[in-house]
Coordinates of C-alpha atoms in Angstrom, one line a residue:
X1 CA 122.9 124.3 80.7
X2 CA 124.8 123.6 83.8
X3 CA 127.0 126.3 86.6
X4 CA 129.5 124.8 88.1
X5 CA 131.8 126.1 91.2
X6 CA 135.2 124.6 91.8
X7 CA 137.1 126.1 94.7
X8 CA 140.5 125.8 94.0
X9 CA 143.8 124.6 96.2
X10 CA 146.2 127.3 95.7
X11 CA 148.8 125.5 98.4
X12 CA 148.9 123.1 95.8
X13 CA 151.8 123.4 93.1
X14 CA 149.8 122.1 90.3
X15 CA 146.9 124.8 91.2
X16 CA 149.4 127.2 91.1
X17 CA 151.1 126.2 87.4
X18 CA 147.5 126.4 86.0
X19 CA 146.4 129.5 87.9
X20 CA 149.6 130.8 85.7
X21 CA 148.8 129.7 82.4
X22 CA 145.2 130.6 80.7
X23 CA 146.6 127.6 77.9
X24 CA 146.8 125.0 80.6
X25 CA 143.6 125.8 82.5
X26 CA 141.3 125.6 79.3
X27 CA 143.0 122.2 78.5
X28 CA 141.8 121.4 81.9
X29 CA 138.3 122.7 81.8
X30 CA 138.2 121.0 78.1
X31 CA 139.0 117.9 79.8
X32 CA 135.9 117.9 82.1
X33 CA 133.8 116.1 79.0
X34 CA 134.7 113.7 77.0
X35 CA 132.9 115.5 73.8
X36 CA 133.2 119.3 74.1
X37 CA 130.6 121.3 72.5
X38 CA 132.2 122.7 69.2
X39 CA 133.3 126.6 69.2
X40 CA 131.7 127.5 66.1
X41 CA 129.2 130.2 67.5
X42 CA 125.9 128.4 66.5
X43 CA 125.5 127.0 70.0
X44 CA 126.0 127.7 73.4
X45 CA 129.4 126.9 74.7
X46 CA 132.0 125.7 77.6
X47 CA 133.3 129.3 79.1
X48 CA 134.9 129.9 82.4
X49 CA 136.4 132.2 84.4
X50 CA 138.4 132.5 87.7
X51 CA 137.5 134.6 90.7
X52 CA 139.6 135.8 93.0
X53 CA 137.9 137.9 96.3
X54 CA 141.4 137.4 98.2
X55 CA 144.5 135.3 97.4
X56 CA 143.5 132.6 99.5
X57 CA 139.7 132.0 98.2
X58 CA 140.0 131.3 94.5
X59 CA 137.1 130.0 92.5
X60 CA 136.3 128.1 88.9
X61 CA 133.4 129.0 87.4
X62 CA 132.1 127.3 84.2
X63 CA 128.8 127.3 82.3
X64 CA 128.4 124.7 80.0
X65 CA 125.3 122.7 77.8
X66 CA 126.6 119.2 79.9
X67 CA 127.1 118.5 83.2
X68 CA 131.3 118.4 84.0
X69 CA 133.5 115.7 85.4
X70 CA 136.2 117.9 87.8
X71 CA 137.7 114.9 89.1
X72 CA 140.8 115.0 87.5
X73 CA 141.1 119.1 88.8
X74 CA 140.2 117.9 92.3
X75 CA 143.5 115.7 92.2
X76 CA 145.5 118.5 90.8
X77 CA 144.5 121.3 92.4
X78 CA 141.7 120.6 94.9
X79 CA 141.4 118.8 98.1
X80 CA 141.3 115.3 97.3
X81 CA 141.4 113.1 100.6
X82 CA 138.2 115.0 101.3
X83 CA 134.7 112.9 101.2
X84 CA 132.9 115.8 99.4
X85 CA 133.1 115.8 95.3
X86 CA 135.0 119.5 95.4
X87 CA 133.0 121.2 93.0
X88 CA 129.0 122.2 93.0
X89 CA 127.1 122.0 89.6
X90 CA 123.8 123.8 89.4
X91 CA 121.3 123.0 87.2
X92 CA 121.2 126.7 85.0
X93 CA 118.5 126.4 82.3
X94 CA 115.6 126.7 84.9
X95 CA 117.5 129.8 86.0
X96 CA 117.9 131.7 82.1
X97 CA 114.5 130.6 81.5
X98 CA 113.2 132.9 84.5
X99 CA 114.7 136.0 83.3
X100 CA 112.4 138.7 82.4
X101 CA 112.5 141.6 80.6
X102 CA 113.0 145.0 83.4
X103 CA 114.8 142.6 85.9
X104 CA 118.2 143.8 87.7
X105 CA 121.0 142.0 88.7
X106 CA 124.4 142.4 90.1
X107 CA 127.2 141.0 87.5
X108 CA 130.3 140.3 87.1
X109 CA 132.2 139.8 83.8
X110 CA 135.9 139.1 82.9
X111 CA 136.4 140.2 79.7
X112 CA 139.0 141.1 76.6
X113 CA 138.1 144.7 75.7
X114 CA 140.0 145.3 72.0
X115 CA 139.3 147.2 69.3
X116 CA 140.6 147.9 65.5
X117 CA 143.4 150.1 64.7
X118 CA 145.3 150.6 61.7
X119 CA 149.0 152.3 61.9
X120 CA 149.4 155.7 59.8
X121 CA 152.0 153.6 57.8
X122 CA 149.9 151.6 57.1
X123 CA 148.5 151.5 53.1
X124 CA 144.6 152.3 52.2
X125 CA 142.9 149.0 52.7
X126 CA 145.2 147.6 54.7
X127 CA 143.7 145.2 56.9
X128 CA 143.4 146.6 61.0
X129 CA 145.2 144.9 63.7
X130 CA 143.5 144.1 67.0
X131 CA 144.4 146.3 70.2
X132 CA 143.7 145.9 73.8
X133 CA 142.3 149.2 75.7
X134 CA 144.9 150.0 78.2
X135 CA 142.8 152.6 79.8
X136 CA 140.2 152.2 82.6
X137 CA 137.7 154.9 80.7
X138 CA 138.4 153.4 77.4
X139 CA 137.7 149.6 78.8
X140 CA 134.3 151.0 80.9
X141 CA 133.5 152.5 77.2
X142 CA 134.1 149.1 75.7
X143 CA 131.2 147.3 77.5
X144 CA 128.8 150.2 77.6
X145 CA 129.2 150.6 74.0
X146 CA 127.8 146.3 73.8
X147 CA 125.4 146.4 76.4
X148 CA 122.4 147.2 74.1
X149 CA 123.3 144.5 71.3
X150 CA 123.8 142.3 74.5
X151 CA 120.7 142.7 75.9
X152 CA 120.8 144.4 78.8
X153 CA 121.3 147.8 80.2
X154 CA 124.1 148.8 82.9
X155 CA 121.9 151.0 85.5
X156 CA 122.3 154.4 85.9
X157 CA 123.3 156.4 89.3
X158 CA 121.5 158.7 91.1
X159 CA 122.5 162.0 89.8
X160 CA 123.2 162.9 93.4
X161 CA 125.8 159.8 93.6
X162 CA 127.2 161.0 90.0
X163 CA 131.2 162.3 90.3
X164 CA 130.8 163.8 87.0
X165 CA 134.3 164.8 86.7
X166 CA 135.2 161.1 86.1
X167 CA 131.9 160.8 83.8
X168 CA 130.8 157.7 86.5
X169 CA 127.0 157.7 85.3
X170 CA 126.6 154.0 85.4
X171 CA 126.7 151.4 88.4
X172 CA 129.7 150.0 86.8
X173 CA 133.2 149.9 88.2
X174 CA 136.5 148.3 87.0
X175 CA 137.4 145.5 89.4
X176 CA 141.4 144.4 88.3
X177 CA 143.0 144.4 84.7
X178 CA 145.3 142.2 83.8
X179 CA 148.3 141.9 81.2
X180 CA 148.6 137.9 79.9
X181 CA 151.1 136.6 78.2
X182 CA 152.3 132.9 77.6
X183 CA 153.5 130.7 74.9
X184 CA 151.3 128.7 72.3
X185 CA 151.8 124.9 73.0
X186 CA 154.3 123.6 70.3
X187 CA 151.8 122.5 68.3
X188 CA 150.4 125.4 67.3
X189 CA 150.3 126.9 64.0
X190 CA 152.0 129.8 65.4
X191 CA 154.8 130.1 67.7
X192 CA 154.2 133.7 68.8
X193 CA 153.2 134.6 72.5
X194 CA 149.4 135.0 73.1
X195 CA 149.1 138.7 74.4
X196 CA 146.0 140.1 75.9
X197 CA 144.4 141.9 78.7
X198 CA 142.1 140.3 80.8
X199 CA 139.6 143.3 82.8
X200 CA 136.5 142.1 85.4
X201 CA 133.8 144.3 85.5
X202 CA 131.2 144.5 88.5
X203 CA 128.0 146.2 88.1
X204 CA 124.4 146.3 88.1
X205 CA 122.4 145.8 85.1
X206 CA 118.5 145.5 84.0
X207 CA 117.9 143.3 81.4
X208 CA 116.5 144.6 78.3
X209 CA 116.0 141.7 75.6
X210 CA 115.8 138.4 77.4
X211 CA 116.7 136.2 74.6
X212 CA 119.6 137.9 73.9
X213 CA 120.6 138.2 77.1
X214 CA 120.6 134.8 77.3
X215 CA 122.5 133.9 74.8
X216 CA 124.9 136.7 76.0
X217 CA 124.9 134.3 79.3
X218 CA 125.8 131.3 77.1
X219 CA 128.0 132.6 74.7
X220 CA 130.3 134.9 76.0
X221 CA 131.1 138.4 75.4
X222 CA 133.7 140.1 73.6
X223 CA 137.1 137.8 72.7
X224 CA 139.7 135.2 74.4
X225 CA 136.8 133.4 75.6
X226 CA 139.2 130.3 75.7
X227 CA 141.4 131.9 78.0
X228 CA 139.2 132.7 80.7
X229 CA 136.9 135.7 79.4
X230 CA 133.6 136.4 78.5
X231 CA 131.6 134.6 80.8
X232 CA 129.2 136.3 83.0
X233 CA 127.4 136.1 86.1
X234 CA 124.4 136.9 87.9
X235 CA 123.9 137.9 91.9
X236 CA 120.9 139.1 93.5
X237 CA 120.7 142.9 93.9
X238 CA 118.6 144.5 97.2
X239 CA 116.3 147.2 97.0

C-alpha cells in the first residue's frame, strides 16, 4: 500500500476545471496506473481525497495497493518546469502494520453521510431511496453510529470541556460540508446529475480492532468513494 501527496497548482486553469468536477479528478487519479485495482470490495482500493487548509494550499491525497505515476497531473495542474517530481509517495504498509490496539490518533475523513428513507406515499415494500444528512448533528451521528464496526473509537471529552447543550461528548467536529453536483459523462448509463454531499470530519480516535481498522484505512468508509470520499488519515496526537 502506498500514500501519496500531490500539492496542487490552483493558478493553473486545468487545476481549477478538475478541482470543479469530482468526475474528472477520479479519471485523473484512475489514470495514475495503467491497471487499476478493481472496485469490487474484496480488496483494498485507489481512494482519494482533496484538502484544502486555505485556498491557496490545496492537496491530493491518495492511498492505493501500487505505487502512482502523477506525471500527467503535474503537467495539468502542478508545477511542471520544476526539477522536483511534484508529488511524494510514502511507502504505507509498514505504517498499518504498526497499528495497535489502544492507540490514538488525530484523523481526518471526507465522507458521504446518507441514509434510507422511504416517502409516506410510498407502498409497503417499496424499495428506500438514499438521502444525504443535511444536518451537522445528524452527519456527527452518522460516523459515531460506524465507528465500532470500523474499528475504532472517536475519544471522549473531558466532562469539564463537555457543552452539553450541543451534546459535544466526543473530540469530533465538523470541518466543511459540501453540496456536489455535476453531470454523468455521456457515456453513462444514466444521464441524470450525480448529487451528493461531501462533509470532512476532524477528530481524535483510539483504535479498537486493528484489522478492521485497517481495512477501514484501505477501503474507505461510507459511499461516493469515487468522488473523493471515504478515505481517511492519520496525524500524530500529543499528550
Amino acid at each position: 500500500m502506498y500514500l501519496t501527496r500531490f500539492r496542487i497548482n490552483t493558478a493553473r486553469s486545468e487545476a481549477r476545471r478538475l478541482l470543479g468536477s469530482p468526475h474528472l479528478m477520479h479519471g485523473a487519479v484512475n489514470m495514475s496506473f495503467p491497471e487499476p485495482p478493481p472496485r469490487d470490495g474484496h480488496g483494498p482500493r485507489v481512494l482519494w481525497r482533496v484538502d484544502s487548509d486555505r485556498p491557496a494550499d490545496m492537496k491530493l491525497f491518495i492511498v492505493s495497493p501500487a505505487r502512482p505515476d502523477l506525471t500527467h497531473l503535474v503537467e495539468q495542474a502542478g508545477w511542471p518546469t520544476l526539477e522536483a517530481p511534484g508529488w511524494t509517495t510514502f511507502a504505507y504498509s509498514e505504517f498499518l502494520d504498526a497499528l495497535a490496539a489502544g492507540d490514538t490518533w488525530g484523523f481526518r475523513l471526507t465522507a458521504n453521510p446518507v441514509h434510507n428513507i422511504s416517502k409516506p406515499t410510498d407502498k409497503p415494500g417499496a424499495p428506500t431511496r438514499r438521502a444525504a444528512h443535511r444536518t451537522p448533528r445528524h452527519q456527527l451521528r452518522w460516523l459515531l453510529d460506524r465507528q465500532e464496526k470500523a474499528g475504532f473509537a472517536v475519544v471522549q471529552k473531558p466532562s469539564e470541556r463537555r457543552l452539553t447543550e450541543f451534546g459535544d461528548e466526543h473530540e469530533l467536529v465538523l470541518r466543511d460540508q459540501l453540496p456536489l453536483q455535476f453531470r454523468r459523462p455521456p457515456a453513462a448509463q444514466s444521464k441524470q446529475d450525480v448529487r451528493f454531499t461531501r462533509v470532512t470530519f476532524d477528530g481524535r480516535l483510539r483504535i479498537t480492532d486493528p484489522v478492521v481498522f485497517r481495512r477501514t484505512l484501505t477501503h474507505g468508509l461510507g459511499k461516493a468513494k469515487a468522488y473523493g470520499c471515504g478515505l481517511m488519515t492519520l496525524a500524530p496526537v500529543g499528550g
